[in-house]
Amino acid sequence: MKLEKILDKLGSIEKNSFIKIIDHIISKNPKNSKEIDKILSSSDKGLKSVDNQNVSNIFSLISSEFTEHLKSEFQEANSQLDILIDIIIRDGNCLMKQDWFSRLYEIEIKNLKVKTKNLISELEKEKSELSDTRKRDYRIYKACLSTAYTNDITNNRDAKITSDELSIILTLSKQLGLSQEEIKLINYSILPIKKADILDVINNLKNLGVVFYSKKENTILVADEMVRLLRKVREKEVAEKFYRRTLKLLREPIINQIAKEHNIERKLTHSQKIEQIIKVGISFTDLLTNEIYKEGTNLTEKKKTLNELCEKGLNIPNLKGSTLEDKIKSLITHFETIEKDEKVGISIDGFDKMLSELNVSIPTLNKELKEQFELQDEFVLSADYLLDYNIKPRDILDLITKPNLSKFVKDNGIKQRGDDILNILDHYKDVENLYLENYANVGYRNLNLLKENGITVKESELGLKFEELTKVIFKGLGFHVDDKFKSQLNTKKDIMDILLNLGNDEIIIVECKTIKEKGYNKFSTVSRQLKSYQNLALKNNLRIVKILLIAPEFSDDFVYDCEMDTEMNLSLLTASTLSKIFETFKDSKYQEFPHVLFRDIVINEERIIKALSK
C-alpha cells in the first residue's frame, strides 16, 4: 500500500512518530532541502499541516537520510532489527494483524535458534556438509565479529559494534561472498537471541518510523516506499517475486550449484531450493555476476548468458549497459520501475476474472498464495486485496507450476502457442479498462510507459484516444455525451471535441489536450479556439454552463492567464483528477455527477472527492 494511502487511513497520533523523524531530518538540512522548503512554504504550521501527498513527496526527498538513520540503529547489537526487517519486507507482509506478526516473529526466532545450533555443530565437526573453503570463510567472519562485539566488554563498556567496525565487517562479508542468512546465523551464534514482548517490538519499529500501527484495527502497516528503502538497508536489491522470476528461468544444475555453495539441503525439491535461495539472501548482483555460471566462464560468455536470460526469459530486449555490471544495474532498475508502477499490466476487472477462473481450474491456489505470501485472511483471490499487498497478476502466475499453467490455458480457451504466462495476461487484458487505468499516460503521450503496461498504440492515435477515453469517463459520470447534436453545431472551422447536453438548451463544452512536454502553457492559442466554440453555441441560443479544458497538467503561467480571463466560464481539469473523480463517483450515492462541483478555476480534486464521499 502506498504511503499516501496509509497516511489517509490513520489519525494524527498514529502518524506522530513518523512525522517527528522526518521533521528531525529536515532540521539537519538534507541535500534536497530547497525542494522540501518549496513544499513546506505553502503551510504556516510546518510538516504537521502538510497534506498526505506532500508528506509522501517529502519522504522520497529524504530517503537517503532516512536510510542512514536506520543504518545507525544496526550498531545496537541486540536490536534484532535484521530479523524484524527481514519479516516485514517479505512479499505479503506489508499489512499484518498484531497476532499474525507475533506468530511470524516467534517462528523466525525459533527457526534461527535451530539453524544457529546446526551451524555451530557443522563448524565443530571434522567431517560435515560444509566444504573446507566455506568453513574457513565462516570462521574468519565469526572471529572478526566476535572481536568487534567483545572488545567493548573487555574495556568495561556496553557491547556495541561501532559504525567503523560495522563497515569493516560488511566489507568482509561481501569479500567472502556470504549471504544475508549466513551472516545472520553467524551473528546470532555470538549474540544471544531473546524473544522480546511483541508490543515492545511493534513500539520500537513505530518509533523508528519503519511501521505504522493502528490500535483501532490492531494492524501493522508498512508503506511500499518503506519496504523498498528497507530492502536497500538489508542490501536486497529486488523484491522476492522478481528474484523468483529470475531463478525459475535457470536450469536445474545451476540451481543445485547455487544451493550447494550456500549450504542448502540437497534433498529439497527444485522449487523448494529456489525458495531457500531467495530466503538466504544472496545478493542479486552477486547471483548474476558469479553464481549462475559454470566455473571458468569468461566475461564475454557471462554477458551473452545474461542477455539471453533477459531477452528470452524475462522479455526484456536490448538490456542497457556495455559492461556486465551495467547490465545487472539496468535489470535491477527495470524491476524497480515495474514495482513502483501502480498499473497492473491488465485491467482490475481482468485481474478479478483471471483470479476467479484460476480458482476453478486450480482449487489449491488460494492455499498456496496464503502460504507463499504469508497472508492471514481465509480467501485472498481478490484483485483489490492483493494489490494492497503490491501483488500483481504476473507475480501470481510466476508461482504456478508449468503443468497447472498448461491445464489452466486449456481449460479457458487461451492461446497455447508461445509463452503461457504472456498468453494468459493478454487474454485477460480488457483493453478499454486498461486504457482507462492509463488515462493520464495517454494524455502525456508516454509511449514507453504505455508499452510497459501492455498497451500498443501509434503516437499519431494518442490525441484521438485521449478524447475517446474522456467521453467514456463522462458517460460513466452520468452525462449525456451528445455526438449527434455536436455534429449539427460544428462547422468546418469550429470543431469542438465533446459536448455534454444537460437538456433545456444547456450545455458543457469539453476540450481535450495531450502534451509531451511538462506543463500545458499555450493559453492564447486554446483561448481563441474555446471562444470560437462559445460564440458558435451562443449563436444557436444555447446556455454554456461550463467550459472544461482537460490536459495532463497546466503550467503556472497558463493557470494565471486563465484566472485573468473574464470572457469564458472556463475551468481546468487535469487527467489524473478526472480519473480519480470517476473512481470515487462509482462508489458514491449519485446517479449523475453534480456538475455544480465544477466551479474552481483549477478543479480541486480533494474537495470534489470529499463531496462525492458524503
Coordinates of C-alpha atoms in Angstrom, one line a residue:
M1 CA 0.0 0.0 0.0
K2 CA 1.3 3.4 -1.0
L3 CA 2.5 5.8 1.9
E4 CA -0.1 8.4 0.9
K5 CA -2.9 5.9 1.2
I6 CA -1.7 4.6 4.6
L7 CA -1.5 8.2 5.9
D8 CA -5.1 8.9 4.7
K9 CA -6.3 5.9 6.8
L10 CA -4.6 7.0 10.1
G11 CA -5.1 9.6 12.7
S12 CA -2.5 12.2 13.8
I13 CA -1.4 10.2 16.9
E14 CA -0.7 7.1 14.8
K15 CA 1.4 9.2 12.3
N16 CA 3.2 11.2 15.0
S17 CA 6.5 9.1 15.3
F18 CA 7.0 9.0 11.6
I19 CA 6.4 12.8 11.2
K20 CA 8.8 13.5 14.1
I21 CA 11.6 11.6 12.4
I22 CA 11.0 13.4 9.1
D23 CA 10.9 16.7 10.9
H24 CA 14.2 15.9 12.7
I25 CA 15.9 15.0 9.3
I26 CA 14.6 18.3 7.7
S27 CA 16.1 20.3 10.6
K28 CA 19.5 18.8 9.8
N29 CA 19.5 20.5 6.3
P30 CA 19.2 17.4 4.0
K31 CA 20.6 17.5 0.4
N32 CA 17.1 18.2 -1.1
S33 CA 16.2 21.0 1.4
K34 CA 15.4 23.5 -1.3
E35 CA 12.7 21.2 -2.8
I36 CA 11.4 20.4 0.7
D37 CA 11.2 24.2 1.6
K38 CA 9.1 24.8 -1.5
I39 CA 6.6 22.2 -0.3
L40 CA 6.6 23.5 3.2
S41 CA 6.2 27.1 2.2
S42 CA 2.5 26.6 1.5
S43 CA 2.0 25.6 5.1
D44 CA 2.1 28.0 8.1
K45 CA 2.3 25.3 10.7
G46 CA 5.1 23.2 9.3
L47 CA 5.1 19.5 8.4
K48 CA 2.1 18.5 10.6
S49 CA -0.3 20.6 8.5
V50 CA 1.0 19.5 5.1
D51 CA -1.3 17.2 3.2
N52 CA -0.5 13.4 3.0
Q53 CA 0.5 13.6 -0.7
N54 CA 3.2 16.1 0.1
V55 CA 4.3 14.2 3.2
S56 CA 4.9 11.3 0.8
N57 CA 6.8 13.6 -1.6
I58 CA 9.0 14.8 1.3
F59 CA 9.7 11.2 2.3
S60 CA 11.0 10.4 -1.2
L61 CA 13.2 13.5 -1.0
I62 CA 14.8 12.5 2.3
S63 CA 15.0 8.7 1.6
S64 CA 18.9 8.6 1.7
E65 CA 18.9 10.4 5.1
F66 CA 16.2 8.1 6.4
T67 CA 18.4 5.1 5.3
E68 CA 21.3 6.5 7.3
H69 CA 19.0 6.9 10.3
L70 CA 18.1 3.2 10.1
K71 CA 21.7 2.0 9.5
S72 CA 22.8 3.7 12.7
E73 CA 20.3 1.5 14.6
F74 CA 22.2 -1.6 13.4
Q75 CA 25.0 -0.6 15.8
E76 CA 22.8 -1.7 18.7
A77 CA 24.0 -5.3 18.9
N78 CA 20.7 -6.6 20.4
S79 CA 18.2 -4.6 18.4
Q80 CA 17.1 -7.7 16.3
L81 CA 16.5 -5.1 13.5
D82 CA 17.8 -7.5 10.9
I83 CA 15.3 -10.2 12.0
L84 CA 12.4 -7.8 12.1
I85 CA 13.2 -6.1 8.7
D86 CA 13.6 -9.5 7.0
I87 CA 10.0 -10.3 8.2
I88 CA 8.3 -7.1 7.1
I89 CA 10.0 -6.8 3.7
R90 CA 8.8 -10.2 2.5
D91 CA 6.1 -10.0 -0.2
G92 CA 2.7 -10.1 1.5
N93 CA 3.8 -8.8 4.9
C94 CA 3.1 -5.0 4.5
L95 CA -0.3 -5.4 6.2
M96 CA -0.5 -7.6 9.3
K97 CA -2.7 -8.0 12.3
Q98 CA -0.7 -7.9 15.6
D99 CA -1.3 -11.6 16.4
W100 CA -0.1 -12.6 12.9
F101 CA 3.1 -10.5 13.2
S102 CA 3.7 -12.1 16.7
R103 CA 3.3 -15.5 15.2
L104 CA 5.8 -14.8 12.3
Y105 CA 8.2 -13.3 14.8
E106 CA 8.1 -16.4 17.1
I107 CA 8.6 -18.7 14.1
E108 CA 11.6 -16.7 13.0
I109 CA 13.2 -16.7 16.4
K110 CA 12.6 -20.5 16.8
N111 CA 14.0 -21.3 13.3
L112 CA 17.0 -19.0 13.9
K113 CA 17.9 -20.9 17.1
V114 CA 17.7 -24.3 15.4
K115 CA 19.7 -23.1 12.3
T116 CA 22.3 -21.4 14.5
K117 CA 22.8 -24.5 16.6
N118 CA 23.2 -26.6 13.4
L119 CA 25.7 -24.2 12.0
I120 CA 27.8 -24.3 15.2
S121 CA 27.7 -28.1 15.1
E122 CA 28.8 -28.1 11.4
L123 CA 31.7 -25.8 12.1
E124 CA 32.9 -28.0 15.0
K125 CA 32.6 -31.3 13.1
E126 CA 35.7 -32.7 11.3
K127 CA 33.5 -34.1 8.6
S128 CA 30.5 -32.0 7.7
E129 CA 28.3 -30.9 4.8
L130 CA 30.3 -27.7 4.6
S131 CA 33.4 -27.6 2.3
D132 CA 36.7 -26.7 3.9
T133 CA 36.7 -23.4 2.0
R134 CA 33.3 -22.5 3.3
K135 CA 34.2 -23.5 6.9
R136 CA 37.3 -21.2 6.6
D137 CA 35.1 -18.3 5.4
Y138 CA 32.6 -18.7 8.2
R139 CA 35.4 -19.0 10.9
I140 CA 37.1 -15.8 9.6
Y141 CA 33.9 -13.8 9.7
K142 CA 32.9 -15.2 13.1
A143 CA 36.3 -14.4 14.6
C144 CA 36.2 -10.8 13.4
L145 CA 32.6 -10.3 14.5
S146 CA 33.4 -11.8 17.9
T147 CA 36.3 -9.4 18.4
A148 CA 34.2 -6.4 17.4
Y149 CA 31.4 -7.4 19.9
T150 CA 33.5 -8.5 22.9
N151 CA 36.2 -5.8 22.9
D152 CA 33.7 -3.4 24.5
I153 CA 33.0 -5.9 27.3
T154 CA 36.8 -6.3 27.8
N155 CA 37.0 -2.5 28.2
N156 CA 34.1 -2.4 30.7
R157 CA 31.6 -0.8 28.2
D158 CA 28.3 -2.0 26.8
A159 CA 28.6 -4.4 23.9
K160 CA 28.2 -2.4 20.8
I161 CA 29.5 -2.7 17.2
T162 CA 30.6 0.8 16.1
S163 CA 29.9 2.2 12.7
D164 CA 33.6 1.8 11.7
E165 CA 33.6 -1.8 12.9
L166 CA 30.3 -2.4 11.1
S167 CA 31.6 -1.1 7.8
I168 CA 34.7 -3.3 8.0
I169 CA 32.5 -6.4 8.8
L170 CA 30.2 -5.7 5.9
T171 CA 33.1 -5.3 3.6
L172 CA 34.5 -8.6 4.9
S173 CA 31.2 -10.4 4.4
K174 CA 31.0 -9.2 0.8
Q175 CA 34.5 -10.3 0.0
L176 CA 33.8 -13.8 1.5
G177 CA 30.6 -14.0 -0.6
L178 CA 28.3 -14.6 2.4
S179 CA 24.5 -14.4 2.0
Q180 CA 22.3 -12.3 4.4
E181 CA 21.1 -15.5 6.0
E182 CA 24.6 -16.8 6.5
I183 CA 25.7 -13.5 8.1
K184 CA 22.6 -13.6 10.4
L185 CA 23.3 -17.1 11.6
I186 CA 26.9 -16.4 12.4
N187 CA 25.9 -13.1 14.1
Y188 CA 23.4 -14.9 16.4
S189 CA 25.9 -17.7 17.2
I190 CA 27.7 -14.9 19.1
L191 CA 24.9 -12.6 20.1
P192 CA 22.2 -14.1 22.4
I193 CA 18.7 -14.4 20.8
K194 CA 16.0 -13.4 23.1
K195 CA 12.3 -13.2 22.2
A196 CA 11.0 -9.8 23.1
D197 CA 7.5 -8.8 24.0
I198 CA 5.6 -8.2 20.8
L199 CA 4.1 -4.8 21.8
D200 CA 7.7 -3.7 22.6
V201 CA 8.8 -4.9 19.2
I202 CA 6.0 -3.0 17.4
N203 CA 6.6 0.1 19.5
N204 CA 10.3 0.1 18.7
L205 CA 9.6 -0.3 15.0
K206 CA 7.0 2.5 15.2
N207 CA 9.4 4.8 17.0
L208 CA 12.0 4.2 14.3
G209 CA 9.4 5.3 11.7
V210 CA 9.5 1.9 10.0
V211 CA 5.9 0.8 10.6
F212 CA 2.6 2.4 11.4
Y213 CA 0.3 0.8 14.0
S214 CA -3.5 1.2 14.1
K215 CA -4.7 0.4 17.6
K216 CA -8.3 0.6 16.4
E217 CA -7.8 -2.1 13.8
N218 CA -4.9 -3.8 15.6
T219 CA -2.9 -3.7 12.4
I220 CA 0.7 -3.0 11.4
L221 CA 1.1 -1.2 8.1
V222 CA 4.3 -0.8 6.1
A223 CA 4.3 1.5 3.1
D224 CA 5.5 0.2 -0.3
E225 CA 8.1 3.1 -0.3
M226 CA 9.4 2.0 3.1
V227 CA 9.7 -1.7 2.0
R228 CA 11.9 -0.6 -0.9
L229 CA 14.0 1.5 1.4
L230 CA 14.4 -1.3 4.0
R231 CA 15.4 -3.7 1.3
K232 CA 18.3 -1.3 0.5
V233 CA 19.3 -1.3 4.1
R234 CA 19.4 -5.1 4.1
E235 CA 21.2 -4.9 0.7
K236 CA 18.4 -6.9 -1.0
E237 CA 18.3 -5.2 -4.4
V238 CA 15.0 -6.7 -5.8
A239 CA 11.7 -7.9 -4.3
E240 CA 11.4 -11.7 -3.8
K241 CA 8.9 -12.0 -6.6
F242 CA 11.4 -10.7 -9.2
Y243 CA 14.2 -12.8 -7.7
R244 CA 11.9 -15.9 -8.0
R245 CA 11.0 -14.9 -11.6
T246 CA 14.7 -14.9 -12.5
L247 CA 15.6 -18.1 -10.7
K248 CA 12.8 -20.0 -12.3
L249 CA 14.5 -19.4 -15.7
L250 CA 17.7 -21.2 -14.6
R251 CA 18.4 -24.8 -15.4
E252 CA 18.3 -27.3 -12.5
P253 CA 22.1 -28.0 -12.4
I254 CA 22.7 -24.2 -11.9
I255 CA 20.1 -24.1 -9.0
N256 CA 21.8 -27.2 -7.5
Q257 CA 25.3 -25.5 -7.8
I258 CA 24.0 -22.3 -6.0
A259 CA 22.3 -24.4 -3.3
K260 CA 25.5 -26.4 -2.6
E261 CA 27.6 -23.2 -2.4
H262 CA 25.3 -21.8 0.3
N263 CA 24.7 -24.9 2.4
I264 CA 21.1 -25.5 1.3
E265 CA 19.8 -29.0 1.8
R266 CA 20.3 -31.3 -1.2
K267 CA 17.2 -33.4 -0.6
L268 CA 14.8 -30.4 -1.2
T269 CA 12.8 -30.3 -4.5
H270 CA 13.8 -27.9 -7.3
S271 CA 11.0 -25.4 -6.2
Q272 CA 12.0 -25.6 -2.5
K273 CA 15.6 -25.0 -3.4
I274 CA 14.6 -21.8 -5.3
E275 CA 12.6 -20.6 -2.2
Q276 CA 15.6 -21.3 0.0
I277 CA 18.0 -19.4 -2.3
I278 CA 15.6 -16.4 -2.1
K279 CA 15.4 -16.8 1.7
V280 CA 19.2 -17.0 2.4
G281 CA 19.5 -13.5 0.9
I282 CA 22.2 -14.0 -1.8
S283 CA 22.9 -10.6 -3.4
F284 CA 21.1 -10.3 -6.7
T285 CA 24.1 -8.7 -8.2
D286 CA 26.4 -11.4 -6.9
L287 CA 23.9 -14.1 -8.3
L288 CA 24.2 -12.6 -11.8
T289 CA 27.9 -11.8 -11.5
N290 CA 29.2 -15.1 -10.3
E291 CA 26.7 -17.7 -9.1
I292 CA 24.7 -18.7 -12.2
Y293 CA 27.7 -19.6 -14.3
K294 CA 29.9 -22.7 -14.6
E295 CA 33.4 -22.4 -13.1
G296 CA 35.8 -20.9 -15.7
T297 CA 33.1 -18.9 -17.6
N298 CA 34.7 -15.8 -19.2
L299 CA 33.3 -12.3 -19.1
T300 CA 32.0 -12.4 -22.8
E301 CA 30.1 -15.6 -22.1
K302 CA 28.7 -14.2 -18.9
K303 CA 27.3 -11.2 -20.8
K304 CA 25.9 -13.4 -23.5
T305 CA 24.2 -15.6 -20.9
L306 CA 22.7 -12.6 -19.1
N307 CA 21.4 -11.1 -22.4
E308 CA 19.7 -14.4 -23.3
L309 CA 18.2 -14.7 -19.8
C310 CA 16.7 -11.2 -20.2
E311 CA 15.6 -11.4 -23.8
K312 CA 14.2 -15.0 -24.0
G313 CA 13.2 -15.4 -20.3
L314 CA 12.2 -12.0 -19.0
N315 CA 11.1 -10.5 -22.3
I316 CA 13.5 -7.5 -21.9
P317 CA 15.1 -6.9 -25.3
N318 CA 18.3 -4.7 -25.6
L319 CA 19.3 -4.6 -21.9
K320 CA 21.1 -1.4 -21.4
G321 CA 24.8 -1.3 -20.5
S322 CA 28.1 -2.3 -22.1
T323 CA 29.6 -4.0 -19.0
L324 CA 28.2 -6.9 -17.0
E325 CA 27.9 -4.6 -14.0
D326 CA 25.9 -2.0 -16.0
K327 CA 23.6 -4.7 -17.5
I328 CA 22.8 -6.0 -14.0
K329 CA 22.1 -2.4 -12.8
S330 CA 19.7 -2.0 -15.7
L331 CA 17.9 -5.1 -14.8
I332 CA 17.5 -4.0 -11.2
T333 CA 16.2 -0.6 -12.4
H334 CA 13.7 -2.4 -14.7
F335 CA 12.3 -4.4 -11.7
E336 CA 12.2 -1.3 -9.5
T337 CA 10.2 0.6 -12.2
I338 CA 7.7 -2.3 -12.5
E339 CA 7.3 -2.4 -8.7
K340 CA 6.7 1.3 -8.3
D341 CA 4.2 1.4 -11.2
E342 CA 0.6 1.3 -9.8
K343 CA -0.7 -0.2 -13.1
V344 CA -1.0 -4.0 -13.0
G345 CA -0.5 -4.9 -16.7
I346 CA -4.1 -5.9 -17.2
S347 CA -7.3 -4.2 -16.0
I348 CA -8.6 -4.6 -12.5
D349 CA -11.7 -6.3 -13.9
G350 CA -9.5 -8.6 -15.9
F351 CA -7.4 -9.4 -12.8
D352 CA -10.5 -10.4 -10.9
K353 CA -11.8 -12.5 -13.8
M354 CA -8.4 -14.3 -14.0
L355 CA -8.4 -15.0 -10.3
S356 CA -11.9 -16.4 -10.4
E357 CA -11.1 -18.7 -13.2
L358 CA -7.8 -19.8 -11.7
N359 CA -9.7 -20.7 -8.5
V360 CA -11.9 -23.1 -10.6
S361 CA -9.1 -24.6 -12.5
I362 CA -6.5 -24.8 -9.7
P363 CA -8.5 -25.2 -6.4
T364 CA -5.3 -25.3 -4.3
L365 CA -4.2 -21.9 -5.5
N366 CA -5.8 -19.9 -2.7
K367 CA -4.0 -22.0 0.0
E368 CA -0.7 -21.8 -1.9
L369 CA -0.9 -18.0 -2.2
K370 CA -1.7 -17.7 1.5
E371 CA 1.4 -19.8 2.4
Q372 CA 3.7 -18.2 -0.2
F373 CA 2.9 -14.6 0.8
E374 CA 2.1 -15.3 4.5
L375 CA -1.4 -13.8 4.1
Q376 CA -3.7 -14.2 7.1
D377 CA -7.2 -13.9 5.5
E378 CA -9.0 -17.1 4.6
F379 CA -9.9 -16.1 1.0
V380 CA -7.2 -14.0 -0.8
L381 CA -8.1 -14.3 -4.5
S382 CA -9.4 -10.7 -4.9
A383 CA -7.7 -8.1 -7.1
D384 CA -8.2 -5.2 -4.7
Y385 CA -7.0 -7.3 -1.7
L386 CA -3.8 -8.5 -3.5
L387 CA -3.0 -5.1 -4.9
D388 CA -3.0 -3.6 -1.4
Y389 CA -0.1 -6.1 -0.8
N390 CA 1.5 -5.0 -4.1
I391 CA 0.9 -8.5 -5.6
K392 CA 0.2 -8.3 -9.3
P393 CA -1.1 -10.8 -11.9
R394 CA 2.4 -11.7 -13.1
D395 CA 3.5 -12.4 -9.5
I396 CA 0.7 -15.0 -9.1
L397 CA 1.3 -16.7 -12.4
D398 CA 5.0 -17.0 -11.6
L399 CA 4.1 -19.2 -8.6
I400 CA 2.1 -21.7 -10.6
T401 CA 3.8 -24.9 -11.8
K402 CA 4.1 -25.5 -15.6
P403 CA 1.6 -28.4 -15.6
N404 CA -1.0 -26.3 -13.8
L405 CA -0.4 -23.4 -16.1
S406 CA -0.9 -25.6 -19.2
K407 CA -4.1 -27.0 -17.7
F408 CA -5.4 -23.5 -17.0
V409 CA -4.6 -22.4 -20.5
K410 CA -6.5 -25.4 -22.0
D411 CA -9.5 -25.0 -19.6
N412 CA -10.1 -21.4 -20.5
G413 CA -9.5 -21.4 -24.3
I414 CA -6.3 -19.4 -24.1
K415 CA -3.8 -19.3 -26.9
Q416 CA -1.4 -22.2 -26.5
R417 CA 1.5 -21.3 -28.8
G418 CA 4.3 -19.3 -27.2
D419 CA 4.8 -18.3 -23.6
D420 CA 1.9 -19.4 -21.3
I421 CA 2.2 -16.5 -18.9
L422 CA 2.2 -13.8 -21.6
N423 CA -0.7 -15.5 -23.3
I424 CA -2.7 -15.5 -20.1
L425 CA -2.0 -11.9 -19.4
D426 CA -3.0 -11.0 -23.0
H427 CA -6.2 -13.0 -22.6
Y428 CA -7.4 -11.0 -19.5
K429 CA -6.2 -7.6 -20.7
D430 CA -9.7 -6.0 -21.1
V431 CA -8.4 -3.2 -23.3
E432 CA -10.9 -0.4 -22.5
N433 CA -10.4 -0.7 -18.8
L434 CA -6.7 -1.0 -19.2
Y435 CA -6.7 2.3 -21.3
L436 CA -8.8 4.0 -18.6
E437 CA -6.3 3.0 -15.9
N438 CA -3.6 4.5 -18.2
Y439 CA -5.6 7.7 -19.0
A440 CA -3.0 10.1 -17.7
N441 CA -0.2 8.3 -19.6
V442 CA -2.2 8.6 -22.8
G443 CA -2.6 12.3 -22.1
Y444 CA 1.2 12.6 -21.6
R445 CA 1.8 10.7 -24.8
N446 CA 4.1 8.4 -22.8
L447 CA 4.5 5.6 -25.3
N448 CA 7.2 3.7 -23.3
L449 CA 5.1 3.6 -20.1
L450 CA 2.0 2.5 -22.1
K451 CA 4.0 -0.3 -23.7
E452 CA 5.3 -1.5 -20.3
N453 CA 1.7 -1.5 -19.1
G454 CA 0.6 -3.7 -22.0
I455 CA -0.8 -1.1 -24.5
T456 CA 0.5 -0.9 -28.0
V457 CA -0.6 2.2 -29.8
K458 CA 0.8 4.6 -32.5
E459 CA 1.7 8.1 -31.3
S460 CA -0.5 9.6 -34.1
E461 CA -3.5 7.9 -32.5
L462 CA -3.0 9.2 -28.9
G463 CA -4.9 12.5 -29.3
L464 CA -8.0 10.8 -30.6
K465 CA -7.7 8.0 -28.0
F466 CA -7.5 10.6 -25.2
E467 CA -10.7 12.2 -26.5
E468 CA -12.4 8.8 -26.7
L469 CA -11.4 7.9 -23.2
T470 CA -12.6 11.3 -21.9
K471 CA -16.0 10.6 -23.5
V472 CA -16.1 7.2 -21.8
I473 CA -15.4 8.8 -18.4
F474 CA -18.1 11.5 -18.8
K475 CA -20.6 8.8 -19.9
G476 CA -19.6 6.9 -16.8
L477 CA -20.3 10.1 -14.7
G478 CA -23.9 10.0 -16.0
F479 CA -23.6 12.8 -18.6
H480 CA -25.3 12.8 -22.0
V481 CA -22.3 12.9 -24.4
D482 CA -24.3 14.2 -27.4
D483 CA -22.2 13.5 -30.6
K484 CA -25.3 14.0 -32.8
F485 CA -26.0 17.5 -31.5
K486 CA -22.3 18.3 -31.6
S487 CA -22.1 17.3 -35.3
Q488 CA -25.1 19.7 -36.0
L489 CA -23.3 22.6 -34.3
N490 CA -19.8 22.0 -35.6
T491 CA -18.6 23.8 -38.7
K492 CA -15.6 23.1 -40.9
K493 CA -13.7 25.7 -39.0
D494 CA -15.0 25.2 -35.4
I495 CA -14.9 21.5 -34.3
M496 CA -15.4 21.0 -30.6
D497 CA -14.2 17.8 -29.0
I498 CA -17.0 16.9 -26.6
L499 CA -20.5 18.3 -26.0
L500 CA -22.4 17.4 -22.8
N501 CA -26.1 18.0 -23.3
L502 CA -27.7 18.9 -20.0
G503 CA -31.2 19.5 -21.5
N504 CA -33.2 22.7 -21.6
D505 CA -30.7 24.2 -24.1
E506 CA -27.9 24.0 -21.5
I507 CA -24.5 22.5 -22.4
I508 CA -21.0 21.9 -21.2
I509 CA -18.2 22.2 -23.7
V510 CA -15.2 19.9 -23.2
E511 CA -11.8 20.4 -24.9
C512 CA -9.1 17.7 -24.6
K513 CA -5.3 18.4 -25.0
T514 CA -2.5 15.9 -24.9
I515 CA 1.1 17.1 -24.2
K516 CA 4.5 15.6 -24.5
E517 CA 6.4 18.3 -22.6
K518 CA 5.7 19.2 -19.0
G519 CA 3.0 21.8 -18.2
Y520 CA 0.4 22.8 -20.8
N521 CA 1.2 26.5 -21.5
K522 CA -0.4 27.6 -24.8
F523 CA -3.3 29.7 -23.3
S524 CA -3.5 32.2 -26.1
T525 CA -4.0 29.5 -28.7
V526 CA -6.5 27.5 -26.8
S527 CA -8.5 30.5 -25.6
R528 CA -9.1 31.7 -29.2
Q529 CA -10.3 28.1 -30.0
L530 CA -12.6 28.0 -27.0
K531 CA -14.0 31.4 -27.6
S532 CA -15.0 30.4 -31.1
Y533 CA -16.8 27.4 -29.7
Q534 CA -18.5 29.7 -27.2
N535 CA -19.7 32.1 -30.0
L536 CA -20.9 29.1 -32.0
A537 CA -23.1 27.9 -29.1
L538 CA -24.4 31.4 -28.3
K539 CA -25.5 31.9 -31.9
N540 CA -27.6 28.8 -31.5
N541 CA -29.3 30.2 -28.4
L542 CA -27.5 27.7 -26.0
R543 CA -26.6 28.5 -22.4
I544 CA -23.0 27.4 -21.7
V545 CA -23.0 26.2 -18.1
K546 CA -19.2 25.5 -18.2
I547 CA -16.3 25.1 -20.5
L548 CA -13.8 22.4 -19.3
L549 CA -10.3 22.1 -20.6
I550 CA -8.7 18.7 -19.9
A551 CA -4.9 18.1 -20.1
P552 CA -2.4 16.0 -18.1
E553 CA -1.2 19.2 -16.3
F554 CA -1.1 23.0 -16.6
S555 CA 1.8 25.4 -16.2
D556 CA 1.6 28.2 -13.6
D557 CA 1.5 30.8 -16.4
F558 CA -1.4 29.0 -18.0
V559 CA -3.4 29.0 -14.8
Y560 CA -2.6 32.7 -14.2
D561 CA -3.8 33.6 -17.8
C562 CA -6.9 31.5 -17.2
E563 CA -7.7 33.4 -13.9
M564 CA -7.3 36.7 -15.8
D565 CA -9.8 35.7 -18.5
T566 CA -13.2 37.4 -18.0
E567 CA -14.9 36.2 -21.2
M568 CA -15.3 32.5 -20.6
N569 CA -16.7 30.4 -17.7
L570 CA -13.6 28.2 -18.0
S571 CA -12.3 25.5 -15.6
L572 CA -9.0 23.5 -15.9
L573 CA -9.2 19.8 -15.1
T574 CA -6.1 17.5 -15.1
A575 CA -6.4 14.0 -16.4
S576 CA -5.4 12.4 -13.1
T577 CA -8.0 14.4 -11.2
L578 CA -10.8 13.5 -13.7
S579 CA -9.7 9.8 -13.3
K580 CA -9.9 9.9 -9.5
I581 CA -13.2 11.7 -9.6
F582 CA -14.5 8.9 -11.8
E583 CA -13.3 6.2 -9.5
T584 CA -14.9 7.9 -6.4
F585 CA -18.1 8.5 -8.3
K586 CA -18.6 4.8 -9.0
D587 CA -18.9 4.1 -5.2
S588 CA -20.9 7.2 -4.5
K589 CA -24.7 7.6 -4.0
Y590 CA -25.1 9.8 -7.1
Q591 CA -26.6 8.5 -10.4
E592 CA -25.3 11.6 -12.2
F593 CA -22.3 13.7 -11.4
P594 CA -23.4 17.1 -9.8
H595 CA -21.8 19.5 -12.3
V596 CA -22.1 22.4 -9.9
L597 CA -19.0 21.0 -8.3
F598 CA -17.0 22.1 -11.4
R599 CA -16.7 25.6 -10.1
D600 CA -13.0 26.3 -9.5
I601 CA -10.5 27.7 -12.0
V602 CA -8.4 24.6 -11.4
I603 CA -10.7 21.8 -10.3
N604 CA -10.0 20.9 -6.7
E605 CA -9.7 17.1 -6.6
E606 CA -9.8 16.8 -2.8
R607 CA -12.9 18.9 -2.4
I608 CA -14.9 17.0 -5.1
I609 CA -13.9 13.6 -3.7
K610 CA -15.0 14.7 -0.2
A611 CA -18.3 15.9 -1.6
L612 CA -18.9 12.6 -3.5
S613 CA -17.9 10.5 -0.5
K614 CA -20.5 12.1 1.9

